[in-house]
Short mmCIF file of C-alpha atoms in Angstrom, two decimals:
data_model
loop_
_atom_site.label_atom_id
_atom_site.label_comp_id
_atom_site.label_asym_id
_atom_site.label_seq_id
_atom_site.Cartn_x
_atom_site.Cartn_y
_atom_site.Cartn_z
CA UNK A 1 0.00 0.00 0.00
CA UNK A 2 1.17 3.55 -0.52
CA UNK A 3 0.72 6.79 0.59
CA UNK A 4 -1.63 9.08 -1.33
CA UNK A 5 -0.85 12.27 -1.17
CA UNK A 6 -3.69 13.13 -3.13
CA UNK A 7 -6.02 11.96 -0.89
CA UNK A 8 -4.64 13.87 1.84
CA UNK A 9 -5.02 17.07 0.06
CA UNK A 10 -8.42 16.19 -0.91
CA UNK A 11 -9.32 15.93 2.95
CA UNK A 12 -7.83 18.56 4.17
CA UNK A 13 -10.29 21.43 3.80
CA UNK A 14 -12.86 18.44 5.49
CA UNK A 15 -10.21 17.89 8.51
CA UNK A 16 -9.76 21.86 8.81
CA UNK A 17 -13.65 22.12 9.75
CA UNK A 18 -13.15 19.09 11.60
CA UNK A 19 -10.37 21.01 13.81
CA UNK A 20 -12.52 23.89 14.49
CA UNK A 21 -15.49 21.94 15.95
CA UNK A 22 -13.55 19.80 17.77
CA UNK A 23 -11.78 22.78 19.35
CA UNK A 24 -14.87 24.19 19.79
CA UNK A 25 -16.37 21.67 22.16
CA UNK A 26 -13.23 21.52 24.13
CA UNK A 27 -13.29 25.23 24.93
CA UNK A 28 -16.78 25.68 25.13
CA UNK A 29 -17.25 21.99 26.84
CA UNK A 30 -14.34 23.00 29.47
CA UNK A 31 -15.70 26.66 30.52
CA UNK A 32 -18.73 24.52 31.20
CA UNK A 33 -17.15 21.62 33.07
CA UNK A 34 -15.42 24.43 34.96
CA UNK A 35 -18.41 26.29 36.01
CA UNK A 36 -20.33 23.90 36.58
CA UNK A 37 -17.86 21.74 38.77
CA UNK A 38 -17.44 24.98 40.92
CA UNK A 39 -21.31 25.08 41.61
CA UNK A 40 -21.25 21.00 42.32
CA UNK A 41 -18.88 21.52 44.41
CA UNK A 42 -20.26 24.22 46.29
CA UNK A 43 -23.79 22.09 47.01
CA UNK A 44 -21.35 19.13 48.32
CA UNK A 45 -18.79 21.17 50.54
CA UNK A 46 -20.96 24.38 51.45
CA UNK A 47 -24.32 23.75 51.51
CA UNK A 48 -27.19 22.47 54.04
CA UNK A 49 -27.72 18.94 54.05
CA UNK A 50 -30.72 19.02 51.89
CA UNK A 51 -28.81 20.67 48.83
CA UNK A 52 -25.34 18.03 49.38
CA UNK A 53 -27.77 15.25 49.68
CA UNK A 54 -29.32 15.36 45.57
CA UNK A 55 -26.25 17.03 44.57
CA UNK A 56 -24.24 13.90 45.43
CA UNK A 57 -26.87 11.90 44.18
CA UNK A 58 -26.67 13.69 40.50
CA UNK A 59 -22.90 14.31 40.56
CA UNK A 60 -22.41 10.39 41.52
CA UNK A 61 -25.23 9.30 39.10
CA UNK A 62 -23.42 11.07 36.25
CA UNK A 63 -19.93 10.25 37.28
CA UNK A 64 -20.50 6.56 36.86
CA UNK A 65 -22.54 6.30 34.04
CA UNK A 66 -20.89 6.15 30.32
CA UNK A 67 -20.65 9.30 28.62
CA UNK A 68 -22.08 7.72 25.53
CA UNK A 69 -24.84 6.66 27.13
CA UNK A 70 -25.43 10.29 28.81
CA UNK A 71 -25.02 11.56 25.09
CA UNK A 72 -27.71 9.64 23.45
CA UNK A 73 -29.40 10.11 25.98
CA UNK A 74 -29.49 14.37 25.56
CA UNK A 75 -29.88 13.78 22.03
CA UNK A 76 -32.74 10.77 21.78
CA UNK A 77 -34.58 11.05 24.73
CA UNK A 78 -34.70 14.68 25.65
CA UNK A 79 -36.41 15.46 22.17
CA UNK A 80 -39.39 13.40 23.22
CA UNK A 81 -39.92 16.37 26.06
CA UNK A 82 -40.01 18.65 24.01
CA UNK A 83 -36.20 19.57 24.68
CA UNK A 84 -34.21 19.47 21.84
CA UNK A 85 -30.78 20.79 20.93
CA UNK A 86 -28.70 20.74 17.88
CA UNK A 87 -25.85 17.91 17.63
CA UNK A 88 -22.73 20.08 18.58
CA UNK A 89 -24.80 21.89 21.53
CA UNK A 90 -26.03 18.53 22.84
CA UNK A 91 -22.36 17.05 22.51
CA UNK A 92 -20.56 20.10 24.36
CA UNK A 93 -23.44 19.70 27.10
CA UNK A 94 -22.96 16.47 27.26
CA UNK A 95 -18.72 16.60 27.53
CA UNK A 96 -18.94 19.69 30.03
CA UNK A 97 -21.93 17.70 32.23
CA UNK A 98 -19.95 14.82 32.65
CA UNK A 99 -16.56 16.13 33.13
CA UNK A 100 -17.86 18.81 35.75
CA UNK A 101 -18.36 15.92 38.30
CA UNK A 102 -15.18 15.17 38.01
CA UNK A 103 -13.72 18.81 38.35
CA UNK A 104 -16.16 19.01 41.15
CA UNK A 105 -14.13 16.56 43.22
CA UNK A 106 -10.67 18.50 42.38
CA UNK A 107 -12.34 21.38 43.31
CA UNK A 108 -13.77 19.78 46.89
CA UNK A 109 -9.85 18.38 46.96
CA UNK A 110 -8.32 22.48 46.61
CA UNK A 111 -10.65 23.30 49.42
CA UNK A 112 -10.03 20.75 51.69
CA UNK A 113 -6.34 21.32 51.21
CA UNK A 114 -6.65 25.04 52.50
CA UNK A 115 -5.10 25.19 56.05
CA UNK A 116 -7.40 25.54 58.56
CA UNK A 117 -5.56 28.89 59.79
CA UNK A 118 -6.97 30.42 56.81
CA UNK A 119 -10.87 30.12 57.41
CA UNK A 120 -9.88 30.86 60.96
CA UNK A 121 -8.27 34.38 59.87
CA UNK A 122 -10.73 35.11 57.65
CA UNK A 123 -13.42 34.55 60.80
CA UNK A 124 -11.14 36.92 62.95
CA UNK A 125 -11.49 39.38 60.08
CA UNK A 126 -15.40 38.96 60.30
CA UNK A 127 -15.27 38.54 56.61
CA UNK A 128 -18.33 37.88 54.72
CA UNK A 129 -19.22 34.14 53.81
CA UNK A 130 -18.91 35.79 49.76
CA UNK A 131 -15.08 37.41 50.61
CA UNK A 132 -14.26 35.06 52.28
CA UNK A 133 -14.95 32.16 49.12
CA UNK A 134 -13.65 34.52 46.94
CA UNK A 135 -10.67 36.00 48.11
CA UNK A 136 -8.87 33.56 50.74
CA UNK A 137 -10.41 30.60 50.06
CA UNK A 138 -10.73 29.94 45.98
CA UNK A 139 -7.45 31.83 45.07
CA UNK A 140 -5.50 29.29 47.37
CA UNK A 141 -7.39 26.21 46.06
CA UNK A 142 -7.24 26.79 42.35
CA UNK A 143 -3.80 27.53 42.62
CA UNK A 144 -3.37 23.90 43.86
CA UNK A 145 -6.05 21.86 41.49
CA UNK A 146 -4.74 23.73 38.18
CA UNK A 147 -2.88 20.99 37.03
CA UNK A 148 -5.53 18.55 37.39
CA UNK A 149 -8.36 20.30 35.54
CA UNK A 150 -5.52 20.90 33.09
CA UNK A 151 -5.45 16.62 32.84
CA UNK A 152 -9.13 17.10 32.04
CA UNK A 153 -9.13 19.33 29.37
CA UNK A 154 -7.00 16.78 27.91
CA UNK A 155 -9.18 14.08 29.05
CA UNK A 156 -11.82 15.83 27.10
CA UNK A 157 -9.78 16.24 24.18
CA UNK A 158 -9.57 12.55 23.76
CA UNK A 159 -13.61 11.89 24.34
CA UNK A 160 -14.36 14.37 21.85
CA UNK A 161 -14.76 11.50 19.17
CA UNK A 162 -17.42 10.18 21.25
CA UNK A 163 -19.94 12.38 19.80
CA UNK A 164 -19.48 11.44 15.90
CA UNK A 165 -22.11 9.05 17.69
CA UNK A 166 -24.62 11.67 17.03
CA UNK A 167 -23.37 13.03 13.88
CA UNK A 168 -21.07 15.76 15.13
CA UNK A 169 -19.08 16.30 12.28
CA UNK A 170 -15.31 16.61 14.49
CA UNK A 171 -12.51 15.24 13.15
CA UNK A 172 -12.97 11.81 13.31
CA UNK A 173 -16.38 12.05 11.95
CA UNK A 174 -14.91 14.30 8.89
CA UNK A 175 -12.21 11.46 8.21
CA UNK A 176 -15.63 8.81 8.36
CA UNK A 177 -17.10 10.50 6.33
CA UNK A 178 -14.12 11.41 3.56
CA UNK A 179 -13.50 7.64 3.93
CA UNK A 180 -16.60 7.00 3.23
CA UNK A 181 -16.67 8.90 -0.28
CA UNK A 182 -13.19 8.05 -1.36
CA UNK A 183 -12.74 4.51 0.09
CA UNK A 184 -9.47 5.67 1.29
CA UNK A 185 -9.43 5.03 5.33
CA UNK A 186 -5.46 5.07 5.87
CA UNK A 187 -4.94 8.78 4.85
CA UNK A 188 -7.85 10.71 6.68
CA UNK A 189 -7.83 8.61 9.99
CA UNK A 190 -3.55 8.95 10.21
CA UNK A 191 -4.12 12.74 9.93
CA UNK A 192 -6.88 12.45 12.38
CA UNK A 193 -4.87 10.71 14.56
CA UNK A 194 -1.47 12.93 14.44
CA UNK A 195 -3.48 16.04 14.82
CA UNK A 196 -4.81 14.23 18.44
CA UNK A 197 -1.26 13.98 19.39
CA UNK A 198 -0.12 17.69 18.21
CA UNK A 199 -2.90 19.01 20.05
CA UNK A 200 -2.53 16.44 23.56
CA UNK A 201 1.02 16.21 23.63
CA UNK A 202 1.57 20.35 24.12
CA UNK A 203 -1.46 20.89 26.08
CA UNK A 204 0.41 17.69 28.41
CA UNK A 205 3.93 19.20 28.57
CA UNK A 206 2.30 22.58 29.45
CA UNK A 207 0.10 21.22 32.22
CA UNK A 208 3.01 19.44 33.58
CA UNK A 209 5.20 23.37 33.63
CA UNK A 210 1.94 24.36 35.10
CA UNK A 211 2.27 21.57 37.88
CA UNK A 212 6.32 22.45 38.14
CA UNK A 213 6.19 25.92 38.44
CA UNK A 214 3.17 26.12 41.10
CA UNK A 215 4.77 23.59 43.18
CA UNK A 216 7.32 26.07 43.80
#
């Protein structure tokens, strides 16, 4: 078999669309997973015992589910209540829902790892609950749990094929699809594949400087 250089060129305006979804739902999908880990984490480390009670339940619930499963379910089932979202919206809900339980419990892991001599200065201080959270408390834990939500934008990276499943036309789904027209699989899927590993391997060696330089 040989190389067709051809075909590659022939794919690439495909792959380049395929490069800009797919980076799309990592951004968009991390912000989320982010945002929404913060607020999880919140309801199981700050709040009453009727709030940490469902939001364990949920957070648990989606943490040990698949995230397939979780995505057909958005797309398939939802529709049927009258909730319905396009495929790229339901896949970067779906990647930012299910990643934000696990930033959740890097987030509960940053707080816990504050020194106790900080919440007691900040009581001293009579700080409110809000200045306190947001000025002792949250600087010092995200500067500890960086790294790790940096592993899970990564993470996410990786699961991003996961929702070709519903016709999200990222890279792999663009390389199908090529494939599919050209019966030529070896060209678009290596392409698909190297541009995985210039994208993860980067985004690895800079959470790892991350990791170096704030364990200084």
């Amino acid at each position: 078999m040989t190389w067709d250089w051809s075909a590659v060129a022939d794919f690439m305006p495909r792959f380049w669309d395929g490069v800009l979804v797919t980076l799309q739902i990592l951004v968009l999908g991390s912000l989320l997973s982010f945002t929404l880990g913060l607020v999880w984490a919140f309801g199981l480390r700050a709040g009453p015992r009727f709030v940490r009670w469902p939001v364990g339940l949920v957070t648990e619930f989606i943490r040990n589910t698949p995230l397939l499963v979780q995505l057909f379910f958005l797309f398939f089932v939802l529709p049927e209540w009258g909730v319905q979202f396009s495929a790229l919206t339901t896949g970067t809900i779906a990647i930012g829902l299910h990643y934000s339980t696990y930033t959740a419990q890097v987030y509960r892991a940053g707080i816990d790892a504050v020194p106790a001599g900080q919440w007691e200065a900040a009581t001293a201080l009579s700080l409110p609950a809000h200045r306190t959270w947001s000025a002792v408390i949250l600087p010092q834990a995200v500067r500890r749990i960086a790294p790790a939500l940096g592993n899970y934008v990564v993470a996410m990276l990786k699961d991003t094929p996961l929702l070709a499943g519903i016709g999200v036309l990222e890279m792999l789904q663009q390389s199908r699809l090529e494939s599919a027209a050209t019966f030529q699989y070896t060209e678009p899927l290596t392409v698909v594949g190297i541009a995985f590993i210039l994208i993860a391997y980067p985004a690895s060696l800079l959470v790892r400087t991350l990791e170096r330089r704030l364990a200084r």
